[in-house]
């Protein structure tokens, strides 16, 4: 998906009800605020282990918000929470350092995501938007995080959602409740080399959690027309910066017409000021095609 000023996703017909996993995180909290301020969002259900306290935006006191404290190890016990929703957001995630081991990291990221997706699918949620990470690939050998995020993406894609949108942001910049050492190192690196990352490296630039949350809200208000849409960091930033200005990828099964060839002007010869004259093509007149009466031989 890439951005263009002259293409727009159409507005959603009617309002929607959303359920959000990871609403206490850096992206999730900002997404909750975006949805509660959206006229298109009718209601928001936030599933998490703890309930949010009242913040400066008054989010926790909104009548549009329902907070459901769940136990992720037994999510099926909270099946009623997943009923009557149109769209789901998966924003939950941790780090290998916080989890303590590769196995614990995979259990929190992959197993929790699988349980969430299964209940959403079983309870009739038609649309799913997930926050993954840049470079997500289940065959990745250099990053445990990228490999597990790739497995999560493949799991969600194998399900029967009517619409699936995957966001792959790079290094997230924003306020967090916990300190992440690798992110702090990454921020210091980006402050020096950010604008040197161009071309294929542009997707590795850092991105604000505010921009990610805003893009999530826009994608809910104006859903892409395709069943599957993937957005990298530059796409997310452009979507948040140029609200609603989005163009979907072309259909690969529809051949595109070759570009129209235009005639080039005849060049001027070197050393002369006059251009080469354009040859004139005279059309044959009807008088040239058929002999006239005056051309006929006289009668003997």
CSV table of C-alpha atoms in Angstrom, one decimal:
chain,number,residue,atom,x,y,z
A,1,UNK,CA,0.0,0.0,0.0
A,2,UNK,CA,1.3,3.4,-0.8
A,3,UNK,CA,0.0,7.0,-0.5
A,4,UNK,CA,-1.3,9.2,-3.2
A,5,UNK,CA,-3.2,12.5,-3.0
A,6,UNK,CA,-5.8,11.6,-5.6
A,7,UNK,CA,-7.0,8.2,-4.2
A,8,UNK,CA,-9.0,7.7,-1.0
A,9,UNK,CA,-10.5,4.8,0.9
A,10,UNK,CA,-14.2,5.3,1.1
A,11,UNK,CA,-15.8,6.0,4.5
A,12,UNK,CA,-17.3,3.1,6.4
A,13,UNK,CA,-21.1,2.7,6.0
A,14,UNK,CA,-22.4,3.3,9.5
A,15,UNK,CA,-20.6,3.1,12.9
A,16,UNK,CA,-18.5,0.2,14.3
A,17,UNK,CA,-17.9,-1.4,17.7
A,18,UNK,CA,-14.2,-2.2,18.5
A,19,UNK,CA,-12.4,-4.5,20.8
A,20,UNK,CA,-8.8,-3.7,21.7
A,21,UNK,CA,-6.1,-6.0,23.1
A,22,UNK,CA,-3.1,-4.3,24.6
A,23,UNK,CA,-4.9,-1.1,25.5
A,24,UNK,CA,-2.5,-0.4,28.4
A,25,UNK,CA,0.6,-0.2,26.2
A,26,UNK,CA,2.2,2.8,24.5
A,27,UNK,CA,0.2,2.3,21.2
A,28,UNK,CA,-2.9,0.8,22.8
A,29,UNK,CA,-3.5,3.7,25.2
A,30,UNK,CA,-3.3,6.2,22.4
A,31,UNK,CA,-5.5,4.1,20.2
A,32,UNK,CA,-8.2,4.0,22.9
A,33,UNK,CA,-8.2,7.8,23.0
A,34,UNK,CA,-8.4,8.0,19.2
A,35,UNK,CA,-11.4,5.6,19.0
A,36,UNK,CA,-13.2,7.4,21.8
A,37,UNK,CA,-12.9,10.7,20.0
A,38,UNK,CA,-14.0,9.2,16.7
A,39,UNK,CA,-17.6,9.8,15.7
A,40,UNK,CA,-17.6,6.6,13.7
A,41,UNK,CA,-16.8,4.4,16.7
A,42,UNK,CA,-19.9,3.5,18.7
A,43,UNK,CA,-18.2,1.6,21.5
A,44,UNK,CA,-14.8,0.3,22.6
A,45,UNK,CA,-14.1,-2.8,24.7
A,46,UNK,CA,-10.6,-3.0,26.1
A,47,UNK,CA,-9.3,-6.4,27.2
A,48,UNK,CA,-6.3,-6.4,29.5
A,49,UNK,CA,-5.0,-7.7,32.8
A,50,UNK,CA,-5.6,-4.5,34.6
A,51,UNK,CA,-8.0,-1.6,34.5
A,52,UNK,CA,-6.9,1.9,33.4
A,53,UNK,CA,-7.0,4.7,35.9
A,54,UNK,CA,-8.5,8.0,35.0
A,55,UNK,CA,-6.0,10.0,33.0
A,56,UNK,CA,-5.7,13.5,31.8
A,57,UNK,CA,-7.9,12.9,28.8
A,58,UNK,CA,-10.7,11.5,30.9
A,59,UNK,CA,-10.5,8.3,28.8
A,60,UNK,CA,-11.3,5.9,31.6
A,61,UNK,CA,-14.5,7.8,32.4
A,62,UNK,CA,-16.0,7.7,28.9
A,63,UNK,CA,-19.4,6.1,28.4
A,64,UNK,CA,-18.2,4.5,25.2
A,65,UNK,CA,-15.5,2.5,27.0
A,66,UNK,CA,-15.9,-0.9,28.6
A,67,UNK,CA,-12.8,-2.3,30.4
A,68,UNK,CA,-12.7,-6.0,30.8
A,69,UNK,CA,-10.0,-7.5,33.1
A,70,UNK,CA,-9.2,-10.9,31.7
A,71,UNK,CA,-6.8,-13.7,32.4
A,72,UNK,CA,-4.8,-14.4,29.3
A,73,UNK,CA,-3.9,-17.9,30.3
A,74,UNK,CA,-7.7,-18.8,30.2
A,75,UNK,CA,-9.1,-16.3,27.7
A,76,UNK,CA,-12.0,-18.6,26.7
A,77,UNK,CA,-13.5,-18.1,30.1
A,78,UNK,CA,-14.2,-14.5,29.0
A,79,UNK,CA,-16.0,-15.4,25.8
A,80,UNK,CA,-18.9,-13.0,26.5
A,81,UNK,CA,-16.6,-10.1,26.3
A,82,UNK,CA,-15.9,-10.8,22.5
A,83,UNK,CA,-19.5,-10.7,21.4
A,84,UNK,CA,-21.1,-8.0,19.3
A,85,UNK,CA,-17.9,-6.4,17.8
A,86,UNK,CA,-17.2,-5.4,14.2
A,87,UNK,CA,-13.4,-4.9,14.3
A,88,UNK,CA,-10.6,-6.0,16.6
A,89,UNK,CA,-7.2,-4.5,17.2
A,90,UNK,CA,-4.2,-6.5,18.4
A,91,UNK,CA,-1.6,-4.2,20.0
A,92,UNK,CA,-0.3,-6.4,22.7
A,93,UNK,CA,3.4,-7.2,22.8
A,94,UNK,CA,6.4,-7.6,25.0
A,95,UNK,CA,10.2,-8.0,24.7
A,96,UNK,CA,12.5,-10.9,25.1
A,97,UNK,CA,14.2,-9.1,28.1
A,98,UNK,CA,10.9,-8.5,29.9
A,99,UNK,CA,9.7,-12.1,29.2
A,100,UNK,CA,12.9,-13.6,30.5
A,101,UNK,CA,13.4,-16.3,27.9
A,102,UNK,CA,12.7,-17.2,24.3
A,103,UNK,CA,10.0,-19.7,25.4
A,104,UNK,CA,8.3,-17.2,27.7
A,105,UNK,CA,8.5,-14.5,25.0
A,106,UNK,CA,6.8,-16.8,22.4
A,107,UNK,CA,4.2,-17.8,24.9
A,108,UNK,CA,3.1,-14.2,25.6
A,109,UNK,CA,3.3,-12.9,22.1
A,110,UNK,CA,2.2,-15.9,20.0
A,111,UNK,CA,0.0,-18.0,22.2
A,112,UNK,CA,-2.0,-14.9,23.5
A,113,UNK,CA,-2.4,-13.6,20.0
A,114,UNK,CA,-3.7,-17.0,18.8
A,115,UNK,CA,-6.2,-17.2,21.6
A,116,UNK,CA,-7.4,-13.7,20.9
A,117,UNK,CA,-7.8,-14.3,17.2
A,118,UNK,CA,-9.6,-17.6,17.7
A,119,UNK,CA,-12.2,-16.0,20.0
A,120,UNK,CA,-12.7,-13.0,17.7
A,121,UNK,CA,-13.2,-15.4,14.7
A,122,UNK,CA,-15.6,-17.6,16.6
A,123,UNK,CA,-17.7,-14.7,17.9
A,124,UNK,CA,-18.2,-13.1,14.5
A,125,UNK,CA,-15.6,-10.3,14.4
A,126,UNK,CA,-15.1,-9.6,10.7
A,127,UNK,CA,-12.2,-7.3,10.6
A,128,UNK,CA,-8.8,-7.5,12.3
A,129,UNK,CA,-6.0,-4.9,12.5
A,130,UNK,CA,-2.7,-6.0,14.1
A,131,UNK,CA,0.5,-4.2,15.1
A,132,UNK,CA,3.5,-6.3,14.1
A,133,UNK,CA,7.1,-5.2,13.6
A,134,UNK,CA,9.4,-4.2,10.8
A,135,UNK,CA,11.1,-7.2,9.2
A,136,UNK,CA,8.6,-9.7,10.5
A,137,UNK,CA,9.3,-13.1,8.9
A,138,UNK,CA,8.7,-16.6,10.3
A,139,UNK,CA,12.0,-17.8,8.7
A,140,UNK,CA,14.1,-15.0,10.2
A,141,UNK,CA,17.3,-16.4,11.8
A,142,UNK,CA,18.8,-13.2,13.2
A,143,UNK,CA,15.9,-12.0,15.4
A,144,UNK,CA,13.6,-14.0,17.7
A,145,UNK,CA,11.1,-11.1,17.7
A,146,UNK,CA,10.9,-10.9,13.9
A,147,UNK,CA,10.4,-14.7,13.7
A,148,UNK,CA,7.6,-14.8,16.2
A,149,UNK,CA,5.9,-11.8,14.8
A,150,UNK,CA,6.1,-13.5,11.4
A,151,UNK,CA,4.4,-16.6,12.8
A,152,UNK,CA,1.7,-14.3,14.3
A,153,UNK,CA,1.1,-12.7,10.9
A,154,UNK,CA,0.8,-16.1,9.2
A,155,UNK,CA,-1.6,-17.3,11.9
A,156,UNK,CA,-3.9,-14.3,11.4
A,157,UNK,CA,-3.8,-14.6,7.6
A,158,UNK,CA,-4.8,-18.2,7.7
A,159,UNK,CA,-8.1,-17.3,9.4
A,160,UNK,CA,-11.4,-16.3,7.8
A,161,UNK,CA,-11.5,-12.6,8.6
A,162,UNK,CA,-13.2,-10.5,5.9
A,163,UNK,CA,-10.5,-7.9,6.2
A,164,UNK,CA,-7.0,-8.1,7.7
A,165,UNK,CA,-4.6,-5.2,8.0
A,166,UNK,CA,-1.1,-5.6,9.3
A,167,UNK,CA,1.1,-2.7,10.4
A,168,UNK,CA,4.8,-3.1,10.6
A,169,UNK,CA,6.2,-0.1,12.4
A,170,UNK,CA,9.9,0.3,13.1
A,171,UNK,CA,11.3,1.6,16.4
A,172,UNK,CA,8.5,3.1,18.4
A,173,UNK,CA,9.1,6.6,19.9
A,174,UNK,CA,6.9,7.7,22.7
A,175,UNK,CA,6.3,7.7,26.4
A,176,UNK,CA,6.3,4.3,28.1
A,177,UNK,CA,5.6,3.2,31.6
A,178,UNK,CA,8.6,0.8,31.5
A,179,UNK,CA,12.1,1.4,30.4
A,180,UNK,CA,13.4,-0.5,27.4
A,181,UNK,CA,17.2,-0.4,27.1
A,182,UNK,CA,17.4,-1.4,23.4
A,183,UNK,CA,14.8,1.2,22.5
A,184,UNK,CA,16.9,3.9,24.2
A,185,UNK,CA,20.0,2.8,22.2
A,186,UNK,CA,17.9,2.8,19.1
A,187,UNK,CA,16.6,6.3,19.7
A,188,UNK,CA,20.2,7.6,20.1
A,189,UNK,CA,21.2,5.9,16.9
A,190,UNK,CA,18.2,7.3,15.0
A,191,UNK,CA,18.9,10.8,16.2
A,192,UNK,CA,22.2,10.7,14.3
A,193,UNK,CA,21.5,8.6,11.2
A,194,UNK,CA,17.7,8.9,10.7
A,195,UNK,CA,17.9,11.1,7.6
A,196,UNK,CA,20.6,9.0,6.1
A,197,UNK,CA,18.2,6.1,5.9
A,198,UNK,CA,16.7,6.5,2.5
A,199,UNK,CA,15.3,4.2,-0.2
A,200,UNK,CA,14.9,0.6,1.1
A,201,UNK,CA,16.2,1.7,4.5
A,202,UNK,CA,13.5,4.2,5.0
A,203,UNK,CA,11.2,1.7,6.5
A,204,UNK,CA,13.7,1.3,9.4
A,205,UNK,CA,13.3,4.9,10.6
A,206,UNK,CA,11.7,5.4,14.0
A,207,UNK,CA,8.0,6.3,14.1
A,208,UNK,CA,5.9,7.9,16.8
A,209,UNK,CA,3.3,5.9,18.8
A,210,UNK,CA,0.9,8.8,18.1
A,211,UNK,CA,1.2,8.2,14.4
A,212,UNK,CA,0.7,4.5,14.7
A,213,UNK,CA,-2.5,5.0,16.9
A,214,UNK,CA,-3.8,7.6,14.4
A,215,UNK,CA,-3.3,5.3,11.5
A,216,UNK,CA,-5.1,2.5,13.3
A,217,UNK,CA,-8.1,4.8,13.8
A,218,UNK,CA,-8.1,5.9,10.2
A,219,UNK,CA,-8.0,2.3,9.0
A,220,UNK,CA,-11.0,1.6,11.1
A,221,UNK,CA,-13.0,4.6,9.9
A,222,UNK,CA,-12.0,4.0,6.2
A,223,UNK,CA,-11.3,0.3,5.8
A,224,UNK,CA,-9.1,-0.7,2.8
A,225,UNK,CA,-11.1,-2.4,0.0
A,226,UNK,CA,-8.8,-5.5,-0.1
A,227,UNK,CA,-9.0,-8.5,2.1
A,228,UNK,CA,-5.4,-8.2,3.1
A,229,UNK,CA,-3.3,-5.0,3.4
A,230,UNK,CA,0.2,-4.5,4.6
A,231,UNK,CA,1.7,-1.2,5.7
A,232,UNK,CA,5.3,-0.5,6.5
A,233,UNK,CA,6.6,2.4,8.6
A,234,UNK,CA,6.7,5.0,5.7
A,235,UNK,CA,3.1,4.0,4.8
A,236,UNK,CA,1.9,4.4,8.4
A,237,UNK,CA,3.6,7.8,8.8
A,238,UNK,CA,2.1,9.1,5.5
A,239,UNK,CA,-1.3,7.8,6.4
A,240,UNK,CA,-1.2,9.6,9.8
A,241,UNK,CA,0.3,12.7,8.2
A,242,UNK,CA,-2.0,12.9,5.2
A,243,UNK,CA,-5.2,11.7,6.7
A,244,UNK,CA,-7.4,9.6,4.4
A,245,UNK,CA,-5.0,9.9,1.5
A,246,UNK,CA,-4.4,6.3,0.7
A,247,UNK,CA,-4.2,4.2,-2.5
A,248,UNK,CA,-4.5,0.4,-2.4
A,249,UNK,CA,-2.1,-1.8,-4.4
A,250,UNK,CA,-3.2,-2.7,-7.9
A,251,UNK,CA,-4.8,-6.0,-8.6
A,252,UNK,CA,-2.0,-8.3,-9.9
A,253,UNK,CA,-4.4,-10.4,-11.9
A,254,UNK,CA,-5.6,-7.4,-14.1
A,255,UNK,CA,-3.0,-6.6,-16.8
A,256,UNK,CA,-2.1,-3.0,-17.2
A,257,UNK,CA,-2.2,-1.3,-20.6
A,258,UNK,CA,1.2,-0.3,-22.0
A,259,UNK,CA,2.0,3.4,-21.8
A,260,UNK,CA,0.9,5.5,-24.8
A,261,UNK,CA,3.7,6.3,-27.1
A,262,UNK,CA,3.8,10.0,-28.1
A,263,UNK,CA,5.7,11.2,-31.2
A,264,UNK,CA,8.9,13.1,-30.4
A,265,UNK,CA,9.7,16.4,-32.0
A,266,UNK,CA,12.3,16.3,-34.8
A,267,UNK,CA,15.6,17.6,-33.4
A,268,UNK,CA,17.3,20.7,-34.8
A,269,UNK,CA,20.6,19.8,-36.6
A,270,UNK,CA,23.8,21.0,-35.0
A,271,UNK,CA,25.2,24.3,-36.4
A,272,UNK,CA,22.0,25.4,-38.0
A,273,UNK,CA,19.3,27.5,-36.6
A,274,UNK,CA,16.5,26.1,-38.7
A,275,UNK,CA,14.9,22.7,-37.7
A,276,UNK,CA,14.5,19.9,-40.2
A,277,UNK,CA,11.3,20.5,-42.0
A,278,UNK,CA,8.5,18.1,-41.2
A,279,UNK,CA,7.6,16.1,-44.3
A,280,UNK,CA,4.1,16.8,-45.6
A,281,UNK,CA,1.9,13.9,-46.6
A,282,UNK,CA,-0.7,14.9,-49.2
A,283,UNK,CA,-3.9,12.9,-49.3
A,284,UNK,CA,-5.0,11.8,-52.7
A,285,UNK,CA,-7.9,13.8,-54.0
A,286,UNK,CA,-10.9,12.2,-55.6
A,287,UNK,CA,-10.0,14.0,-58.8
A,288,UNK,CA,-6.6,12.2,-58.7
A,289,UNK,CA,-8.2,8.8,-58.1
A,290,UNK,CA,-10.6,8.8,-61.0
A,291,UNK,CA,-10.1,10.4,-64.5
A,292,UNK,CA,-12.2,13.4,-65.2
A,293,UNK,CA,-14.3,13.9,-68.3
A,294,UNK,CA,-11.8,16.2,-69.8
A,295,UNK,CA,-9.1,13.5,-69.6
A,296,UNK,CA,-11.1,11.1,-71.7
A,297,UNK,CA,-10.1,10.8,-75.4
A,298,UNK,CA,-12.3,12.6,-77.9
A,299,UNK,CA,-14.8,10.8,-79.9
A,300,UNK,CA,-13.6,9.8,-83.3
